[in-house]
Short mmCIF file of C-alpha atoms and ligand atoms in Angstrom, two decimals:
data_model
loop_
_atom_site.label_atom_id
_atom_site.label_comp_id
_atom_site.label_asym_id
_atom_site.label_seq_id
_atom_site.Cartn_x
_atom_site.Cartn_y
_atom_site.Cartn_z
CA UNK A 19 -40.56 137.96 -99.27
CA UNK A 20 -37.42 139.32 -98.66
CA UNK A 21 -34.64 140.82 -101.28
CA UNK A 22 -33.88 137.77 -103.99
CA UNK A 23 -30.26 137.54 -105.08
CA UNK A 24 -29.45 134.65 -107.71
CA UNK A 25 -26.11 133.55 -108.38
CA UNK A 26 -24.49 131.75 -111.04
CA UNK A 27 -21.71 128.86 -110.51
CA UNK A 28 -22.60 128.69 -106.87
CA UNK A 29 -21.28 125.60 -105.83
CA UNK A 30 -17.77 126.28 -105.36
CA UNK A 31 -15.12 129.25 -105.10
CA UNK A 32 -16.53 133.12 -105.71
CA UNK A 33 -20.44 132.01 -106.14
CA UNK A 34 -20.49 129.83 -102.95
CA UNK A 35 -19.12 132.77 -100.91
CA UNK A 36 -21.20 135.00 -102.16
CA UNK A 37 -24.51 132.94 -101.29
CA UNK A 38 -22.89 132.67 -97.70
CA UNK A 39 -22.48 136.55 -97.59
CA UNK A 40 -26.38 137.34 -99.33
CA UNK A 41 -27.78 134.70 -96.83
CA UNK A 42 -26.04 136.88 -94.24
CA UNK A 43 -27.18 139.74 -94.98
CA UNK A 44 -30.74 138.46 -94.91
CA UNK A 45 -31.19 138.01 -98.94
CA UNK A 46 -33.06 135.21 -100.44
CA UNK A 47 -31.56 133.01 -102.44
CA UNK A 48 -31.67 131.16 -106.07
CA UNK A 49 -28.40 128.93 -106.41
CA UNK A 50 -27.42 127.77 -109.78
CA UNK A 51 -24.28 124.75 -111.04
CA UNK A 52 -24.33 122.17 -112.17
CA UNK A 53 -23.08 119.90 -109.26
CA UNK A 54 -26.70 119.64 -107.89
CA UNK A 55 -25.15 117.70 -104.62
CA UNK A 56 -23.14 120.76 -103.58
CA UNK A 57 -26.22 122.88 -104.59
CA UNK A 58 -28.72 121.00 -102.02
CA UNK A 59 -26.06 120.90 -99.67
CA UNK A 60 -25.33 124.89 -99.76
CA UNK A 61 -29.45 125.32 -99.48
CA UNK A 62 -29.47 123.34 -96.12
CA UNK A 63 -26.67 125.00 -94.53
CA UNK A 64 -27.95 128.30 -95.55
CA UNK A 65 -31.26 127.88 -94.29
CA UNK A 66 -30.06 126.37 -91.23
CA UNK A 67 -27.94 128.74 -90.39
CA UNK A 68 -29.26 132.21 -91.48
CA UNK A 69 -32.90 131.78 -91.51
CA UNK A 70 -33.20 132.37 -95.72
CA UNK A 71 -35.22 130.75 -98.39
CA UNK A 72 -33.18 128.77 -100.88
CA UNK A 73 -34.01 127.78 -104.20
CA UNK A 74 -31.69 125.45 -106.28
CA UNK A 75 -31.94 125.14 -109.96
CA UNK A 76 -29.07 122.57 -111.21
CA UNK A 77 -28.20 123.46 -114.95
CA UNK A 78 -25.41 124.08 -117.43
CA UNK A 79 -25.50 127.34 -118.45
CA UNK A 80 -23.67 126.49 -121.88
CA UNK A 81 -27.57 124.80 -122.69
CA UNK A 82 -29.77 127.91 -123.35
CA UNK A 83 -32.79 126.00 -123.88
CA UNK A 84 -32.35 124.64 -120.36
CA UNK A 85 -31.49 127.79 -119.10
CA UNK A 86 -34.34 129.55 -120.41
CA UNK A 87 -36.45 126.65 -119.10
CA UNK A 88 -35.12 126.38 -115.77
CA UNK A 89 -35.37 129.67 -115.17
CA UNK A 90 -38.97 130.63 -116.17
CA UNK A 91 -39.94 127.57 -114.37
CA UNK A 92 -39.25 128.90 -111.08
CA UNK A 93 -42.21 130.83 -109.43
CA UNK A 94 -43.34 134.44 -109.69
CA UNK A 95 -42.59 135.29 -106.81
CA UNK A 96 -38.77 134.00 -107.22
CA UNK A 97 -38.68 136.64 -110.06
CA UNK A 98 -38.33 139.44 -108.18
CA UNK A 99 -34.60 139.55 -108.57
CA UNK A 100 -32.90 142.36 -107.20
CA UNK A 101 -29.26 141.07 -107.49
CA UNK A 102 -27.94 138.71 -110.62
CA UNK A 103 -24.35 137.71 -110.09
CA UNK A 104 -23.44 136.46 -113.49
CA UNK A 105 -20.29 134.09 -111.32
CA UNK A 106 -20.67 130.74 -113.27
CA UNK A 107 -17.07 130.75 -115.07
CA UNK A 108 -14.08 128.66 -115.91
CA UNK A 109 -10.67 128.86 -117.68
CA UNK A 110 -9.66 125.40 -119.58
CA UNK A 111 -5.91 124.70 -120.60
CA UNK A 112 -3.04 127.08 -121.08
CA UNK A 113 -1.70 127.01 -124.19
CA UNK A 114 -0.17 129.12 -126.97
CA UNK A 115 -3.04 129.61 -129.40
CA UNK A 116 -1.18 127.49 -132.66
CA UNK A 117 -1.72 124.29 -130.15
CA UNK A 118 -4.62 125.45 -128.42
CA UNK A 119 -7.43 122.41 -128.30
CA UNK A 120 -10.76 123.61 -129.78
CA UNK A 121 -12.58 121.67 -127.02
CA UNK A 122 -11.62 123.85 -124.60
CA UNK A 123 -12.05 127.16 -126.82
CA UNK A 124 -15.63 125.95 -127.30
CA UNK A 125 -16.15 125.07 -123.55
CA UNK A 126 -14.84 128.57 -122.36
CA UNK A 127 -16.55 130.63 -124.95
CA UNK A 128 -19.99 128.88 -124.67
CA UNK A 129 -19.57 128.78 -120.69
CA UNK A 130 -18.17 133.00 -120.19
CA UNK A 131 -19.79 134.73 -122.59
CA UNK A 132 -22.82 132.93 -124.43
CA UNK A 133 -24.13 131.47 -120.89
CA UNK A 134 -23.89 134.62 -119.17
CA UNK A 135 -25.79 136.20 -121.87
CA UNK A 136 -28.33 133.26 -121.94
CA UNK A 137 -29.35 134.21 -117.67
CA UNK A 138 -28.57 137.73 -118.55
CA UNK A 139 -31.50 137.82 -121.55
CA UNK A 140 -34.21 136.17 -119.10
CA UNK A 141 -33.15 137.70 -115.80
CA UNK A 142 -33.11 141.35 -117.07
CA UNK A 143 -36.80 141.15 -118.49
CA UNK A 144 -37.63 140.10 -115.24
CA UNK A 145 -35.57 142.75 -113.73
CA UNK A 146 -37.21 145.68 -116.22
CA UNK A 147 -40.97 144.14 -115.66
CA UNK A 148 -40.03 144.07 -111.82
CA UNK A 149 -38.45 148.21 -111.96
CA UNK A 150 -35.34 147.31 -110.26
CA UNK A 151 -32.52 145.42 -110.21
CA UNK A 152 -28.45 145.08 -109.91
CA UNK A 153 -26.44 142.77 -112.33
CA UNK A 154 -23.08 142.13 -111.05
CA UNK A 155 -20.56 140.34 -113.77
CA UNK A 156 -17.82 138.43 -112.85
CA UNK A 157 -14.93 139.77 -115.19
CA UNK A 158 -10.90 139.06 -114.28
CA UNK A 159 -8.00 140.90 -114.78
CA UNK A 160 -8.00 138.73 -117.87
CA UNK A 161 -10.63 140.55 -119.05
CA UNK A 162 -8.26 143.88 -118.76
CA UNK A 163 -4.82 142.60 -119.71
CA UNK A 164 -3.23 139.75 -122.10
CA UNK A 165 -1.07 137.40 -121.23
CA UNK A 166 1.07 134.68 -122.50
CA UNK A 167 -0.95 131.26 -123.71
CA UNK A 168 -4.01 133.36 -121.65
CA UNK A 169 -5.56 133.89 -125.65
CA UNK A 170 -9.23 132.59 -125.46
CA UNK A 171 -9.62 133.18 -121.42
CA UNK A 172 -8.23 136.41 -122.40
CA UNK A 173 -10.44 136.89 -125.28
CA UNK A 174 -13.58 135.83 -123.34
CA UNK A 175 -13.24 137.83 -119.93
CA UNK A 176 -12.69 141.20 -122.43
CA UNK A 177 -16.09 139.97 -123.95
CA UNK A 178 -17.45 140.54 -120.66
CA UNK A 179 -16.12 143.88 -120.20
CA UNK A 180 -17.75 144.65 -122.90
CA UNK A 181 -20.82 142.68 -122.33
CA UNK A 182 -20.75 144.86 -118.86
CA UNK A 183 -20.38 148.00 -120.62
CA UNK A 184 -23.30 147.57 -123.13
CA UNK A 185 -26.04 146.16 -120.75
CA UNK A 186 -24.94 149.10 -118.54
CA UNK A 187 -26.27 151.37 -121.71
CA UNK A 188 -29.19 149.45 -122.51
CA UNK A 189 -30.56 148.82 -118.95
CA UNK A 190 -30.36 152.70 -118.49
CA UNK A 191 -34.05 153.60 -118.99
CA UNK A 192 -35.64 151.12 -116.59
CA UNK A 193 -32.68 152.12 -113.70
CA UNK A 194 -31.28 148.55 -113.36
CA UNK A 195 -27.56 148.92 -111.60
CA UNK A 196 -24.97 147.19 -114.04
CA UNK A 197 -21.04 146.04 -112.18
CA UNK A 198 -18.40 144.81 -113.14
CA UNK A 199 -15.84 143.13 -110.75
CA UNK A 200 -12.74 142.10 -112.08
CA UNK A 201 -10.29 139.75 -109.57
CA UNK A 202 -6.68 139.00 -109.72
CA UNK A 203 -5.63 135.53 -108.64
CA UNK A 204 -8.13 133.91 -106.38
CA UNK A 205 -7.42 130.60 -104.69
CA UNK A 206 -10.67 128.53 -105.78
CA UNK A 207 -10.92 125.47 -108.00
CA UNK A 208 -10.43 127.76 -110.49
CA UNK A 209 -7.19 126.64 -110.95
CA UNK A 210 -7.70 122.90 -110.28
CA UNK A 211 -10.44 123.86 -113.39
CA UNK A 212 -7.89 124.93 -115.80
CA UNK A 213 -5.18 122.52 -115.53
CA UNK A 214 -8.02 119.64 -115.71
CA UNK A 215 -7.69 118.09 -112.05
CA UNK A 216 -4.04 118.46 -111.93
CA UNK A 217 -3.69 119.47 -108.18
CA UNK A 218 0.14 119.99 -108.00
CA UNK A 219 0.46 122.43 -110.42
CA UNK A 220 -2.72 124.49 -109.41
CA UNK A 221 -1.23 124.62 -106.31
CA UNK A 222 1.87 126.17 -107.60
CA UNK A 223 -0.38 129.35 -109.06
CA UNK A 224 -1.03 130.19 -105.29
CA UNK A 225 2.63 129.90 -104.26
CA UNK A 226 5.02 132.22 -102.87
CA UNK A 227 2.75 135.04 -101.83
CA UNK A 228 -0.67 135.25 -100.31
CA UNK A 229 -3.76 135.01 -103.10
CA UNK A 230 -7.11 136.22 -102.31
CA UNK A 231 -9.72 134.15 -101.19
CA UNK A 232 -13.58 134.23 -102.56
CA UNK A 233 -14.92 135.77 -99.74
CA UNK A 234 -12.80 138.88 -100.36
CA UNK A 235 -14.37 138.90 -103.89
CA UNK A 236 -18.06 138.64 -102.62
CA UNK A 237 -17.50 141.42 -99.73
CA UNK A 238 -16.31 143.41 -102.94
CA UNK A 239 -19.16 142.38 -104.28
CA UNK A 240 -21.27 143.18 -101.36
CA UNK A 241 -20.23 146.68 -101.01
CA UNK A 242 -20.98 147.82 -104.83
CA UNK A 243 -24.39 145.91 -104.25
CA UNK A 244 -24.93 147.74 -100.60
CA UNK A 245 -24.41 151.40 -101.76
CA UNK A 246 -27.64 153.83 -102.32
CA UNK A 247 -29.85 153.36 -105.01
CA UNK A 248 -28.65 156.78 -106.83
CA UNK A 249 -24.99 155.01 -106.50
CA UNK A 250 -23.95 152.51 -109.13
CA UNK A 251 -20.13 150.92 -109.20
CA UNK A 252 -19.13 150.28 -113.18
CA UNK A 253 -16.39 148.51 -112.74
CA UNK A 254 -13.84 147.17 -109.47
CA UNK A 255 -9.92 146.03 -110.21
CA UNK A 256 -9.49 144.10 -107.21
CA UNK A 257 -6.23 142.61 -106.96
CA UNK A 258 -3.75 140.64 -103.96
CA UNK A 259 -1.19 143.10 -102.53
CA UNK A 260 1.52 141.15 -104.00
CA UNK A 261 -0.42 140.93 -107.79
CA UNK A 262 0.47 144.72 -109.48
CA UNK A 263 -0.61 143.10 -113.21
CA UNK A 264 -1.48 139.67 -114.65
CA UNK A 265 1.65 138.52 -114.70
CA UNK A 266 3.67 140.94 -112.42
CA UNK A 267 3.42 138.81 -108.99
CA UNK A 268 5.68 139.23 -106.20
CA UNK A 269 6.89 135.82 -104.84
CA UNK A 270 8.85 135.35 -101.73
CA UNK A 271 11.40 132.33 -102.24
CA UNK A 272 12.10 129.21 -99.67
P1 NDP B 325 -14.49 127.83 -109.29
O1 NDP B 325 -13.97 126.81 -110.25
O2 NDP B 325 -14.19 127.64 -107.85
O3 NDP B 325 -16.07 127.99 -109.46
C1 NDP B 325 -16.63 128.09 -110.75
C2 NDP B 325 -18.15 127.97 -110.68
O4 NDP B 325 -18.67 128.10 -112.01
C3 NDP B 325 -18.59 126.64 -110.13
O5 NDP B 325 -19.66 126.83 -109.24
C4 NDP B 325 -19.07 125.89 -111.36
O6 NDP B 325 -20.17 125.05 -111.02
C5 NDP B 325 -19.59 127.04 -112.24
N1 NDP B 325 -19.61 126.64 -113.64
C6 NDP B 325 -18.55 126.37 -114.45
N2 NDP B 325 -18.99 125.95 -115.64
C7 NDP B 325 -20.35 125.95 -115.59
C8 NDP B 325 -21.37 125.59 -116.50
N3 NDP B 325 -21.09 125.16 -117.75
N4 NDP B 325 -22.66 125.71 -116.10
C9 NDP B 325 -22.96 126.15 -114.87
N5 NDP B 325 -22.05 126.49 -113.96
C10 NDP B 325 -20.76 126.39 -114.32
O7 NDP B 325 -13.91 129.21 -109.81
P2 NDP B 325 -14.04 130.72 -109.24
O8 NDP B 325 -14.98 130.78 -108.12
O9 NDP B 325 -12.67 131.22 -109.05
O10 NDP B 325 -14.63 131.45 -110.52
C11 NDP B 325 -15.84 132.19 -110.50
C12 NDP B 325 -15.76 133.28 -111.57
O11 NDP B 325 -14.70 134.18 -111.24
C13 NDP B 325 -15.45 132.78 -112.98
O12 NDP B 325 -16.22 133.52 -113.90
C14 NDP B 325 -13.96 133.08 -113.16
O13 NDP B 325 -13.62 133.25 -114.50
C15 NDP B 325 -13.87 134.38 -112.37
N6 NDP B 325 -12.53 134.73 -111.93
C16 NDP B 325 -11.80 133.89 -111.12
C17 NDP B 325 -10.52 134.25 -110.73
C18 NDP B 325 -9.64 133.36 -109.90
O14 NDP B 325 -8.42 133.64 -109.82
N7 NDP B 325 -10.16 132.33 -109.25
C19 NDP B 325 -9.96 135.56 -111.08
C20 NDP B 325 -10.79 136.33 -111.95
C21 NDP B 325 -12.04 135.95 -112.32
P3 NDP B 325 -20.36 123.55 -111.55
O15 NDP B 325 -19.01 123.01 -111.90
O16 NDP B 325 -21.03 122.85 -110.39
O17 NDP B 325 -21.26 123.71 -112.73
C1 8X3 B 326 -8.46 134.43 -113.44
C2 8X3 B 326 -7.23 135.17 -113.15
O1 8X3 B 326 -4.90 135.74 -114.01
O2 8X3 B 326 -5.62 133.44 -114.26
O3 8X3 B 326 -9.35 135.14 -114.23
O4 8X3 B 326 -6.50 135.15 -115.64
S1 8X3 B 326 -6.02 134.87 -114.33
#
């Protein structure tokens, strides 16, 4: 078998570009959402076109029984992980935290931190029983700075900084890689995510200056995965030319 990469949230935005640019470089594949249309979908077109296995496991990572479940299910031989991109990610609402709805606290607590630590738990036994391995955690400049009604998102991306940080320490012993990458703004359904289908004013996020796409996060991603095994990244800032902080974005008028 070739090298196995799995990726969470892979059916839109950062994940799906990332299976597109593993499947390139000649990595099998586990692909994990919800959405198990776009999953299925993703599998065919990847195997078509690159020659790769594909594996689809359609879960909500917020459910850790499922998780756990879905994931031992798969076969041995789909254990032999060498790359876990912890993607699978949302921001809900944008509001200052005395009117903040507890819905989507819950949702973006349970979804950033607890179900990355849910895949994280399984996949790194497999990953210390295997003697190798490279988990890559989506953070955000979110997870470095605060900003105004950002509160919970905030709060949740700097639990995965620090999340990063401590699996980094206590992977040390068995040699399993640990990165974080950390985008500015993105154009993804990201957006769309947050402000709960309103298109209009996700599109206004992007406007005024040119946002990064996902495939410049997974060729970030590629490159801290593609370096030599004595080489680990901790941690990439990766921001558009016009972004200098979370809030400090330089937008051309008209
Ligand atoms: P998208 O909305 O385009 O994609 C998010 C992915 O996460 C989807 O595949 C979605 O799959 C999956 N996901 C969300 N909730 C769950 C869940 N409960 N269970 C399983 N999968 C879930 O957003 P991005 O690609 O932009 O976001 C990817 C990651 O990057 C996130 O962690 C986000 O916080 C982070 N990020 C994004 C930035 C941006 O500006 N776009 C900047 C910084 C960080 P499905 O709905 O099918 O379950
Ligand atoms: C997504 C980027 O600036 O909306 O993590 O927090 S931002």
């Amino acid at each position: 078998m070739s090298k196995i990469a799995l990726i969470t949230g892979a059916t839109a935005g950062i994940g799906e570009a990332c299976a597109h640019v593993f499947a390139r470089e000649r990595y099998d594949l586990i692909l994990t959402g919800r959405r198990a249309d776009r999953l299925e979908k993703l599998a065919y077109q990847l195997n078509k076109e690159y020659n790769v296995e594909v594996a689809v496991s359609s879960f909500d990572v917020r459910d850790r029984d499922v998780v756990i479940s879905k994931l031992e299910e798969l076969p041995a031989e789909w254990k032999k992980i060498n790359v876990l991109v912890n993607n699978a990610g949302l921001s809900m609402g944008l509001d200052p935290i005395q009117k903040g709805s507890y819905d989507d606290w819950e949702t973006m607590i349970d979804t950033n931190i607890k179900g990355l630590l849910y895949v994280s738990r399984v996949v790194s036994n497999w990953m210390i029983n295997n003697g190798f391995g490279h988990i890559i955690n989506l953070g955000s400049i979110a997870g470095k700075e605060v900003y105004a009604n950002g509160n919970v998102y905030c709060a949740s991306k700097h639990a995965v900084d620090a999340l990063n940080k401590g699996m980094r320490i206590d992977l040390l012993p068995y040699g399993i890689k640990v990165t974080a990458v950390h985008p500015g703004a993105v154009e993804t359904e990201f957006s769309e995510v947050r402000f709960k289908g309103d298109k209009a004013r996700a599109k206004k996020v992007y406007e005024g200056f040119e946002p990064l796409v996902a495939m410049d996060i997974a060729e970030t991603i590629w490159f801290a995965v593609s370096r030599p095994a004595h080489v680990n990244i901790n941690e990439l800032t990766v921001m558009p030319t016009a972004q200098a902080t979370a809030t400090n974005i330089f937008r051309k008028s008209g």
